[in-house]
PDB file of C-alpha atoms in Angstrom:
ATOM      1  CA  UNK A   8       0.000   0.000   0.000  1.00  0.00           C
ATOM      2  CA  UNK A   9       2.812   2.367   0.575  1.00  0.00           C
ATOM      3  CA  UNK A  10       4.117   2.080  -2.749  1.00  0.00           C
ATOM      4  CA  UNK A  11       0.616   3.362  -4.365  1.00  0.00           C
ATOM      5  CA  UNK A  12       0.682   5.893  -2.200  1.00  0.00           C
ATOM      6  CA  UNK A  13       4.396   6.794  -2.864  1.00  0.00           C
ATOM      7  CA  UNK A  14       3.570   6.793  -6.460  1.00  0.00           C
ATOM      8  CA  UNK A  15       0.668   8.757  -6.698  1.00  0.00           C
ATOM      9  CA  UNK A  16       1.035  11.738  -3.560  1.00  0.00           C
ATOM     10  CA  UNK A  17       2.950  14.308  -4.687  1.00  0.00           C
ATOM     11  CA  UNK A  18       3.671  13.516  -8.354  1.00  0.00           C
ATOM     12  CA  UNK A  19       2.643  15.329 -11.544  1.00  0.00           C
ATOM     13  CA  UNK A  20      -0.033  13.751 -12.956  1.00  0.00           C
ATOM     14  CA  UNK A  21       0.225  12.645 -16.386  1.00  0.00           C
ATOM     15  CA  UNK A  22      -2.214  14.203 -19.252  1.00  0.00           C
ATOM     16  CA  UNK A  23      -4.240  10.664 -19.820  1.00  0.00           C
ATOM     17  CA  UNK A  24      -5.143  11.476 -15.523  1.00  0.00           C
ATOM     18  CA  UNK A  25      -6.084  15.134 -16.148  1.00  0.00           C
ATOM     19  CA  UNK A  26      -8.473  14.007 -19.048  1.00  0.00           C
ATOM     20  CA  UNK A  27      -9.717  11.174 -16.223  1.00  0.00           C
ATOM     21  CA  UNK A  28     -10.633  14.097 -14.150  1.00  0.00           C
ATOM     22  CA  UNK A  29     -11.835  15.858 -16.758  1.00  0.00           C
ATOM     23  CA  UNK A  30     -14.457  13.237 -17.608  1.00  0.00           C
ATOM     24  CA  UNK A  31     -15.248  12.879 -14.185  1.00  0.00           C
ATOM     25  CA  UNK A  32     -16.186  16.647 -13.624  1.00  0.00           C
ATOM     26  CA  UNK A  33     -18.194  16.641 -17.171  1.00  0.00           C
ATOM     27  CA  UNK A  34     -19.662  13.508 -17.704  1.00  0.00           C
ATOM     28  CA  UNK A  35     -19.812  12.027 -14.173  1.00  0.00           C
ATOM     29  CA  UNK A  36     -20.665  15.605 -12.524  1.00  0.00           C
ATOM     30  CA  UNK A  37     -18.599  15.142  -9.546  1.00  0.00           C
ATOM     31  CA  UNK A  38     -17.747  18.031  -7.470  1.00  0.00           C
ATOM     32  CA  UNK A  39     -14.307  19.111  -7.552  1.00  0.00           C
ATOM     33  CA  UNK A  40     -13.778  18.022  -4.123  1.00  0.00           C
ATOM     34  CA  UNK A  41     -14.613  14.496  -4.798  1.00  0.00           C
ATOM     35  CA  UNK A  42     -12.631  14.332  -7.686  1.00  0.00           C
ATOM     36  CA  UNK A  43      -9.677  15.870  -5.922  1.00  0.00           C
ATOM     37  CA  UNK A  44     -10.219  13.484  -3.080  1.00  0.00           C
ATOM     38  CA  UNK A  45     -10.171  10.215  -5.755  1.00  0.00           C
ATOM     39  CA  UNK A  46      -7.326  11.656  -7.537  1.00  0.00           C
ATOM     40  CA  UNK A  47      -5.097  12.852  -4.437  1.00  0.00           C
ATOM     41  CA  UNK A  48      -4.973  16.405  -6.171  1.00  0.00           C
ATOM     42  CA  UNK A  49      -5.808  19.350  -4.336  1.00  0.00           C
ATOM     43  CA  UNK A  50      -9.134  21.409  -5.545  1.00  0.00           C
ATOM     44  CA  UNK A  51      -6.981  23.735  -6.097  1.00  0.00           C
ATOM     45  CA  UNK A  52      -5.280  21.562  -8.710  1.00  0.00           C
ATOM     46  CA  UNK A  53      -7.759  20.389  -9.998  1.00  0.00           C
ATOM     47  CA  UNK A  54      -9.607  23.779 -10.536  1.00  0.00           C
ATOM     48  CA  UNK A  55      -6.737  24.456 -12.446  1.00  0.00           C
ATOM     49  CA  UNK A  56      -7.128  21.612 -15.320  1.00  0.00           C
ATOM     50  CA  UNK A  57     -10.450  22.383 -15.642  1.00  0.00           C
ATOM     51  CA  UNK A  58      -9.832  26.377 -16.127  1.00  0.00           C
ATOM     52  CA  UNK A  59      -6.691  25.017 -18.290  1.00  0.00           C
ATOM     53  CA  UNK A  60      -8.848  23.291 -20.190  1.00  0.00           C
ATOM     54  CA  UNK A  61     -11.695  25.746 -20.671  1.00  0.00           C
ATOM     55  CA  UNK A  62      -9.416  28.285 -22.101  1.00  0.00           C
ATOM     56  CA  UNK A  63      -6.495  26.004 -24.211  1.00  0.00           C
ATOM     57  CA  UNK A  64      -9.118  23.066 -24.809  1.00  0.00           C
ATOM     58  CA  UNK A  65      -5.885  20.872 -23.465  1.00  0.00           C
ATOM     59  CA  UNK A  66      -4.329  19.850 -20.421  1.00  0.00           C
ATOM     60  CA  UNK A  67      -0.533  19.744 -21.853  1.00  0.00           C
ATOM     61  CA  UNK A  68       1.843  21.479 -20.165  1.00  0.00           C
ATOM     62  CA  UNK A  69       3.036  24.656 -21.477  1.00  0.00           C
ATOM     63  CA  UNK A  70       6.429  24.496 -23.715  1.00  0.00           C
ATOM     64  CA  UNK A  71       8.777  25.715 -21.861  1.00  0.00           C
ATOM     65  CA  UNK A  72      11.367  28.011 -23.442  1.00  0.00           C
ATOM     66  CA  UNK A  73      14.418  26.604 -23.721  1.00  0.00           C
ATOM     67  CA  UNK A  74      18.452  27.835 -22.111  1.00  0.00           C
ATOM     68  CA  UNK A  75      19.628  30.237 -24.327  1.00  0.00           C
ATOM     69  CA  UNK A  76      22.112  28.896 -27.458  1.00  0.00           C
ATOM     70  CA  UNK A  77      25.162  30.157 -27.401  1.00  0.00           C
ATOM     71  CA  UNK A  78      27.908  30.076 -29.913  1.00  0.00           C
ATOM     72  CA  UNK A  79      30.843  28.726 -30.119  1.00  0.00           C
ATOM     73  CA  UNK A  80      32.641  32.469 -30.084  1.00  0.00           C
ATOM     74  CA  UNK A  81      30.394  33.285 -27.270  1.00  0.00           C
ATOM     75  CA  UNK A  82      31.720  29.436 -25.224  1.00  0.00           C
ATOM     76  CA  UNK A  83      35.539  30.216 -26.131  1.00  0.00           C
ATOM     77  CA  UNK A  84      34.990  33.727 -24.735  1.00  0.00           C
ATOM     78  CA  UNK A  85      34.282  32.837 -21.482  1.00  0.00           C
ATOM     79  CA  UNK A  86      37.031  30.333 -21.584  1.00  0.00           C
ATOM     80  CA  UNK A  87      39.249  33.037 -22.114  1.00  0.00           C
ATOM     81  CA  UNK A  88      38.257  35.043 -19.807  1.00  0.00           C
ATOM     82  CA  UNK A  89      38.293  32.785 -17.153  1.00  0.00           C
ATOM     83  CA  UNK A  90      42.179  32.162 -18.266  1.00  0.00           C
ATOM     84  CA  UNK A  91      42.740  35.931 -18.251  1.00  0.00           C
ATOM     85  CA  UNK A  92      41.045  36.488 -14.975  1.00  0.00           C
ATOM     86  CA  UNK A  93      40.394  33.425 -12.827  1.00  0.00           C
ATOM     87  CA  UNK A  94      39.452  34.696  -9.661  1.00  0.00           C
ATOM     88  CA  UNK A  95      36.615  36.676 -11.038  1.00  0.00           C
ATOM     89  CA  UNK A  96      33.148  36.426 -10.168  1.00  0.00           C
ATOM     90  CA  UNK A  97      29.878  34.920 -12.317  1.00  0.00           C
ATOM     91  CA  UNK A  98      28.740  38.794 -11.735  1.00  0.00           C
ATOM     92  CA  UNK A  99      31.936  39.773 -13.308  1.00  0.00           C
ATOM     93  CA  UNK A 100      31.620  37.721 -16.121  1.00  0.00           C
ATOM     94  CA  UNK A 101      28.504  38.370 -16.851  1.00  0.00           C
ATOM     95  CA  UNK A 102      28.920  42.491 -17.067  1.00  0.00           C
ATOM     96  CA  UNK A 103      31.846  41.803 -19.107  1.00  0.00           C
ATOM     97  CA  UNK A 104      29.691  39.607 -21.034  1.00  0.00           C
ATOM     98  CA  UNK A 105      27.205  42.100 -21.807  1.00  0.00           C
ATOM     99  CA  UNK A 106      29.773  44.924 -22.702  1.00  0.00           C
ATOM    100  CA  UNK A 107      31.236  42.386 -25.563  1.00  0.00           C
ATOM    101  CA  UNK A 108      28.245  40.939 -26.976  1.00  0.00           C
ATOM    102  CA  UNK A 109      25.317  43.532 -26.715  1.00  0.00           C
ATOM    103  CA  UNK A 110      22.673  41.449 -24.696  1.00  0.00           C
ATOM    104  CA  UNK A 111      22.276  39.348 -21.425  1.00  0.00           C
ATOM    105  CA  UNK A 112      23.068  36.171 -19.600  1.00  0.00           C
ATOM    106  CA  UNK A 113      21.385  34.975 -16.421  1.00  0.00           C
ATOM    107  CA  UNK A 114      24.919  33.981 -13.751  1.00  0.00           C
ATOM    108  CA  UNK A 115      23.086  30.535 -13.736  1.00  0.00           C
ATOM    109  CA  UNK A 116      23.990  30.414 -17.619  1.00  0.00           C
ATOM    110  CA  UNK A 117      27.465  31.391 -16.593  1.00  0.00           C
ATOM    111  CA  UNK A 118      27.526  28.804 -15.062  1.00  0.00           C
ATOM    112  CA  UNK A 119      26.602  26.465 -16.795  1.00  0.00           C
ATOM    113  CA  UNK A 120      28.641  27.287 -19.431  1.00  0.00           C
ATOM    114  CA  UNK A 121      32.312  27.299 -17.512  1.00  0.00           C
ATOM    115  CA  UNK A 122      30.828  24.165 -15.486  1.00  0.00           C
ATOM    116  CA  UNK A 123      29.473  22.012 -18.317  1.00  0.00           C
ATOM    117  CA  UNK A 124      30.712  23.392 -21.475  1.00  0.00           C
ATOM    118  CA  UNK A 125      33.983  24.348 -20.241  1.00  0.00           C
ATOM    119  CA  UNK A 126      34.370  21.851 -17.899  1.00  0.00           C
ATOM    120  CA  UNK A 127      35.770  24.502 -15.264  1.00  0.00           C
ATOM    121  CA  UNK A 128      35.504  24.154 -11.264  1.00  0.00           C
ATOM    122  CA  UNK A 129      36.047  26.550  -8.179  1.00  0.00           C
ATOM    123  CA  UNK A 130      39.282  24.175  -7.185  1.00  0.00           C
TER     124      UNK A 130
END
């Protein structure tokens, strides 16, 4: 029984579940409350598929937008810098950033890119 439970509390539910729900609340006409109670969902939640579904006529998630690409130029430049000064900050790098190519980078793209791309550490 604790597995079910493990499986189902606290985990996104999957789009063939939010059309389950769905049914329920427009074919079945059960209350939200019962249908959050059968499903483990909040009302809340479930208020939200249904208004999610009223306006989009889905339940899919929204795309989310994807890290920013950057290019190979842009990867090698922060390897550089990171040569030229490394004991400098993500804040630093990221003004100096901006100053070279015209347009922003969140620190957590930083990085990202001296951590993954570049393979770089604090040590």
């Amino acid at each position: 029984m604790d597995g079910i439970l493990t499986n189902v509390v606290g985990r996104h539910a999957s789009e063939n579940t939010k059309y389950y729900a769905l049914y329920s609340f427009y074919c079945l006409y059960l209350s939200q409350a019962k249908i959050a109670q059968i499903f483990c969902k909040s009302a809340t939640t479930i208020s939200a598929w249904i208004e999610q579904y009223q306006q989009t006529g889905t339940v899919s998630q929204k795309k989310r937008q994807k890290y920013p690409s950057f290019t190979d130029e842009e990867i090698h430049w922060f390897g550089e810098f990171y040569q030229k000064n490394p004991l400098s900050f993500l804040d630093e790098s990221q003004l100096a950033f901006r100053k070279r190519f015209a347009w922003s980078v969140s620190m957590l793209s930083v990085w990202r890119i001296i951590h993954y791309q570049l393979g770089l550490t604090r040590k």
